[in-house]
Amino acid sequence: MIQTILERAVAAGRPAAERGAAASYIPELGKVDKRLLGACVFTRDGGRFSAGDTGVRFSIQSISKVISLAAALELCGFDTVFSQVGMEPSGEAFNSLVELEPTGSRPSNPMINSGAIAVDGYLEPKLSFAEMLSFTRKLCMDDGIVLDEAVYHSEMSHISRNRAIAYLLENQGVLQGDVERTLDFYVRMCSLSVTAESLAGLGLLLAEGGVSPATGERLLSPDTVRVVKTIMLTCGMYDGSGAFAVRVGLPSKSGVGGGILSVADRQHMGIGIFGPALDAKGNSIAGEA
Ligand code: GLN
């Protein structure tokens, strides 16, 4: 049943890719075939359903913001994380600087670039990138996740806007750590290569309240999972979050690599989607369809 629905959904979504384009502001991402589309569902009882191009590795990009937020909540605590980052949808593009300009302002939420860079400012002094990579592999139940060096170097050579955000954050007193090291950490997390399956694995872990379906180990506290899912629902699809929440209603997070992570907790399911053609807001257009 799930398999049939998934295959129909992928077939129905494919034509929408024609109306979008792969991200090109990070040149390496622009090389991907925009017609790819794949979707996976993992269920609590061990069901793994896949349709379309689900074995293809792609760049996690902003979906890593979910992992950074979860790690920061676990390591630094709620009060620290939200002392400098808000919990409101921004209504601005994911890479916006406008709301940071007034003196004393702070990032609207941890799912946009400014908020995620601020969160990474807490994490970077506490965790090495290697530790974050191994944590990510556990959360996604995928040991094949690696740093995509080509994407990392491509993004690092086109980093001006995020660098501007990071220095503005430092100037506002939001980012207290080393700016360049924080940016490097942020870009490395964005450059991890995942599949739709890895995202379905992460979705299932969140649906299961933070306990790994693979090992039975608790990786995230129930409080962390509750906060992460709520922020995903309200802010996970950038300035398209409100409409997506009304139409789909599942906590979700997109990335400009074309991924969408969704959590269907009442059905005990994680959903992972890959479709690199993006709409104007930077969300996977065929994935949403
Ligand atoms: N690495 C990307 C950036 O900072 C992430 C953006 C995204 O996926 N929306 O611009």
Coordinates of C-alpha atoms and ligand atoms in Angstrom, one line a residue:
M1 CA 0.0 0.0 0.0
I2 CA 2.6 2.6 1.1
Q3 CA 4.8 1.5 -1.8
T4 CA 2.0 2.0 -4.4
I5 CA 1.2 5.4 -2.9
L6 CA 4.8 6.5 -3.0
E7 CA 5.3 5.4 -6.6
R8 CA 2.2 7.3 -7.6
A9 CA 3.3 10.4 -5.7
V10 CA 6.7 10.4 -7.4
A11 CA 5.1 10.0 -10.8
A12 CA 2.7 12.8 -10.0
G13 CA 5.5 15.1 -8.7
R14 CA 8.0 14.6 -11.5
P15 CA 6.5 17.1 -14.1
A16 CA 6.8 19.9 -11.5
A17 CA 10.6 19.7 -11.8
E18 CA 10.4 21.5 -15.2
R19 CA 9.2 24.6 -13.4
G20 CA 12.2 24.8 -11.1
A21 CA 15.9 25.0 -11.3
A22 CA 18.8 23.5 -9.3
A23 CA 20.5 26.1 -7.0
S24 CA 23.3 27.8 -8.8
Y25 CA 24.6 30.3 -6.3
I26 CA 26.8 27.4 -5.0
P27 CA 28.1 26.4 -8.5
E28 CA 28.7 22.7 -7.6
L29 CA 24.9 22.3 -6.7
G30 CA 24.0 23.6 -10.2
K31 CA 25.6 20.5 -11.8
V32 CA 22.9 18.1 -10.6
D33 CA 20.2 16.8 -13.0
K34 CA 17.2 18.8 -12.0
R35 CA 14.8 16.1 -13.2
L36 CA 15.8 13.7 -10.4
L37 CA 13.1 12.9 -7.9
G38 CA 13.0 10.2 -5.2
A39 CA 11.0 9.7 -2.0
C40 CA 11.4 7.2 0.9
V41 CA 9.3 6.3 3.9
F42 CA 10.7 4.5 6.9
T43 CA 8.3 3.0 9.4
R44 CA 8.7 2.0 13.1
D45 CA 8.2 -1.7 12.4
G46 CA 11.2 -1.7 10.0
G47 CA 9.4 -1.0 6.8
R48 CA 11.6 0.8 4.2
F49 CA 9.8 2.0 1.1
S50 CA 11.5 3.9 -1.8
A51 CA 10.4 5.2 -5.1
G52 CA 12.3 7.0 -7.8
D53 CA 15.9 8.3 -7.5
T54 CA 16.5 7.5 -3.8
G55 CA 20.0 6.0 -4.0
V56 CA 21.5 9.3 -5.3
R57 CA 23.7 11.2 -2.8
F58 CA 23.1 14.9 -2.6
S59 CA 24.0 17.8 -0.4
I60 CA 22.1 18.1 2.8
Q61 CA 22.4 21.9 2.9
S62 CA 19.9 23.5 5.3
I63 CA 18.5 20.3 6.6
S64 CA 21.7 20.1 8.7
K65 CA 20.3 23.0 10.6
V66 CA 18.0 20.5 12.3
I67 CA 21.0 18.4 13.4
S68 CA 22.9 21.4 14.7
L69 CA 19.9 22.6 16.6
A70 CA 19.3 19.2 18.1
A71 CA 23.0 18.9 19.1
A72 CA 23.0 22.4 20.6
L73 CA 19.9 21.8 22.6
E74 CA 21.5 18.6 24.0
L75 CA 24.9 20.1 24.7
C76 CA 24.2 23.7 25.6
G77 CA 20.5 23.6 26.7
F78 CA 17.4 25.4 25.7
D79 CA 18.0 28.7 27.6
T80 CA 21.5 29.2 26.1
V81 CA 20.4 28.4 22.5
F82 CA 17.3 30.7 22.6
S83 CA 19.1 33.5 24.5
Q84 CA 20.4 34.8 21.2
V85 CA 18.2 33.2 18.6
G86 CA 14.4 33.6 18.3
M87 CA 11.6 31.1 17.6
E88 CA 9.5 33.0 15.2
P89 CA 9.1 32.5 11.4
S90 CA 11.0 35.3 9.7
G91 CA 9.0 35.8 6.5
E92 CA 12.2 36.7 4.8
A93 CA 14.5 34.7 2.5
F94 CA 16.7 32.1 4.2
N95 CA 19.8 34.1 3.6
S96 CA 18.4 37.5 4.6
L97 CA 20.3 40.1 6.6
V98 CA 17.5 42.6 6.9
E99 CA 16.2 41.6 10.2
L100 CA 19.7 41.7 11.7
E101 CA 20.4 45.3 10.9
P102 CA 18.6 47.2 13.8
T103 CA 20.8 47.4 16.8
G104 CA 20.2 44.7 19.4
S105 CA 18.3 42.5 16.9
R106 CA 18.9 38.7 16.7
P107 CA 18.2 35.9 14.2
S108 CA 14.5 35.1 14.0
N109 CA 14.9 31.3 14.3
P110 CA 17.5 28.6 14.0
M111 CA 16.3 27.3 10.6
I112 CA 17.6 30.2 8.5
N113 CA 21.2 31.0 7.8
S114 CA 21.7 33.7 10.5
G115 CA 20.1 31.5 13.2
A116 CA 22.0 28.4 12.2
I117 CA 25.3 30.3 12.1
A118 CA 24.6 31.6 15.6
V119 CA 23.7 28.0 16.8
D120 CA 27.0 26.7 15.3
G121 CA 28.8 29.4 17.2
Y122 CA 27.8 27.6 20.4
L123 CA 28.6 24.2 19.0
E124 CA 31.9 24.8 17.3
P125 CA 34.0 25.3 20.5
K126 CA 32.4 22.1 22.1
L127 CA 32.3 19.6 19.2
S128 CA 34.7 18.8 16.4
F129 CA 33.4 18.4 12.9
A130 CA 34.3 14.7 13.1
E131 CA 32.1 14.3 16.2
M132 CA 29.2 16.1 14.4
L133 CA 29.7 13.8 11.4
S134 CA 29.5 10.7 13.5
F135 CA 26.5 12.0 15.4
T136 CA 24.8 12.8 12.0
R137 CA 25.5 9.2 10.8
K138 CA 23.8 7.8 13.9
L139 CA 20.8 10.1 13.7
C140 CA 20.3 9.2 10.0
M141 CA 21.3 5.5 10.4
D142 CA 23.6 6.0 7.5
D143 CA 27.4 5.3 7.8
G144 CA 27.8 6.4 4.2
I145 CA 27.4 10.1 5.0
V146 CA 30.6 12.0 4.2
L147 CA 31.7 15.5 3.6
D148 CA 31.3 16.3 -0.1
E149 CA 34.7 18.1 -0.7
A150 CA 33.6 19.6 -4.0
V151 CA 30.5 21.2 -2.5
Y152 CA 32.4 22.4 0.5
H153 CA 35.0 24.1 -1.6
S154 CA 32.4 25.5 -4.0
E155 CA 30.4 27.0 -1.1
M156 CA 33.5 28.3 0.7
S157 CA 34.5 30.2 -2.5
H158 CA 31.0 31.8 -2.7
I159 CA 30.6 32.6 1.0
S160 CA 30.4 36.4 1.0
R161 CA 26.8 36.7 2.0
N162 CA 27.1 34.2 4.9
R163 CA 30.3 35.9 5.9
A164 CA 28.5 39.2 6.0
I165 CA 25.8 37.6 8.2
A166 CA 28.4 36.1 10.5
Y167 CA 30.3 39.4 11.0
L168 CA 27.0 41.2 11.6
L169 CA 26.1 38.6 14.2
E170 CA 29.5 39.1 15.9
N171 CA 29.0 42.9 15.8
Q172 CA 25.6 42.5 17.5
G173 CA 27.1 40.3 20.2
V174 CA 25.1 37.2 19.0
L175 CA 28.1 35.3 17.7
Q176 CA 30.7 35.0 20.5
G177 CA 33.0 32.4 19.1
D178 CA 35.5 32.7 16.3
V179 CA 33.7 33.9 13.1
E180 CA 35.8 32.1 10.5
R181 CA 35.9 28.8 12.4
T182 CA 32.1 29.0 12.9
L183 CA 31.5 29.6 9.2
D184 CA 33.8 26.7 8.3
F185 CA 31.8 24.5 10.6
Y186 CA 28.5 25.7 9.2
V187 CA 29.6 25.1 5.6
R188 CA 31.0 21.6 6.4
M189 CA 27.6 20.7 8.0
C190 CA 25.8 22.0 4.9
S191 CA 28.2 20.0 2.6
L192 CA 27.4 16.5 4.0
S193 CA 26.1 14.1 1.4
V194 CA 23.0 12.2 2.2
T195 CA 20.3 10.2 0.4
A196 CA 16.5 10.4 0.6
E197 CA 16.9 7.3 2.8
S198 CA 19.2 9.0 5.3
L199 CA 16.5 11.7 5.7
A200 CA 13.8 9.2 6.2
G201 CA 16.0 7.6 8.9
L202 CA 16.3 11.0 10.6
G203 CA 12.6 11.6 10.2
L204 CA 11.8 8.2 11.8
L205 CA 14.2 8.9 14.8
L206 CA 12.3 12.2 15.4
A207 CA 8.9 10.5 15.0
E208 CA 10.1 8.0 17.6
G209 CA 10.9 10.8 20.1
G210 CA 14.7 10.5 19.8
V211 CA 15.2 6.8 20.2
S212 CA 17.2 5.2 17.3
P213 CA 15.0 2.6 15.6
A214 CA 18.2 0.9 14.5
T215 CA 19.8 0.4 18.0
G216 CA 17.2 1.3 20.6
E217 CA 19.6 3.9 21.9
R218 CA 18.2 7.2 23.0
L219 CA 20.1 9.9 20.9
L220 CA 18.0 12.9 21.7
S221 CA 15.9 13.8 24.7
P222 CA 12.1 14.1 24.4
D223 CA 12.3 17.8 25.0
T224 CA 14.9 18.3 22.3
V225 CA 12.7 16.4 19.8
R226 CA 9.6 18.4 20.8
V227 CA 11.4 21.8 20.3
V228 CA 13.0 20.7 17.0
K229 CA 9.8 19.4 15.5
T230 CA 7.9 22.6 16.5
I231 CA 10.5 24.8 15.0
M232 CA 10.5 22.6 11.8
L233 CA 6.7 23.0 11.5
T234 CA 6.8 26.8 12.0
C235 CA 10.1 27.7 10.3
G236 CA 11.4 24.7 8.4
M237 CA 10.4 25.7 4.8
Y238 CA 11.8 29.2 5.0
D239 CA 9.3 31.9 4.1
G240 CA 7.1 29.2 2.6
S241 CA 6.6 27.6 6.1
G242 CA 3.1 28.9 6.8
A243 CA 1.6 27.7 3.5
F244 CA 3.4 24.3 3.8
A245 CA 2.2 23.8 7.3
V246 CA -1.4 24.5 6.2
R247 CA -1.2 22.3 3.1
V248 CA 1.0 19.4 4.4
G249 CA 0.9 19.9 8.2
L250 CA 4.1 17.8 8.9
P251 CA 7.2 19.2 10.6
S252 CA 9.6 19.4 7.7
K253 CA 12.9 21.0 6.7
S254 CA 14.1 21.7 3.2
G255 CA 17.6 22.4 1.8
V256 CA 18.8 24.0 -1.4
G257 CA 20.4 20.6 -2.3
G258 CA 16.8 19.6 -3.0
G259 CA 16.1 17.5 0.1
I260 CA 13.0 17.6 2.3
L261 CA 12.9 15.9 5.6
S262 CA 9.4 15.2 7.1
V263 CA 8.2 13.7 10.4
A264 CA 4.8 11.9 10.5
D265 CA 4.9 11.0 14.2
R266 CA 1.3 9.8 14.6
Q267 CA 2.0 7.3 11.8
H268 CA 5.5 6.5 13.2
M269 CA 7.0 7.4 9.9
G270 CA 10.0 9.3 8.6
I271 CA 9.9 10.7 5.1
G272 CA 12.9 11.7 3.0
I273 CA 12.6 13.4 -0.4
F274 CA 15.2 14.4 -3.0
G275 CA 14.3 16.7 -6.0
P276 CA 16.9 19.3 -6.8
A277 CA 14.7 21.6 -8.9
L278 CA 13.9 24.5 -6.5
D279 CA 11.1 27.0 -6.4
A280 CA 11.7 30.7 -5.9
K281 CA 11.9 30.3 -2.1
G282 CA 14.6 27.5 -2.4
N283 CA 12.3 24.6 -1.6
S284 CA 12.2 21.4 -3.8
I285 CA 9.4 22.1 -6.2
A286 CA 8.8 18.5 -7.3
G287 CA 9.4 17.3 -3.7
E288 CA 6.6 19.6 -2.5
A289 CA 4.3 18.5 -5.3
Ligands
GLN1 N1 24.6 26.3 2.6 C1 23.5 27.1 2.2 C2 23.6 28.5 2.4 O1 24.2 28.9 3.4 C3 22.2 26.5 2.9 C4 21.0 27.2 2.4 C5 19.8 26.4 2.2 O2 19.8 25.1 2.1 N2 18.7 27.0 2.2 O3 23.3 29.4 1.7

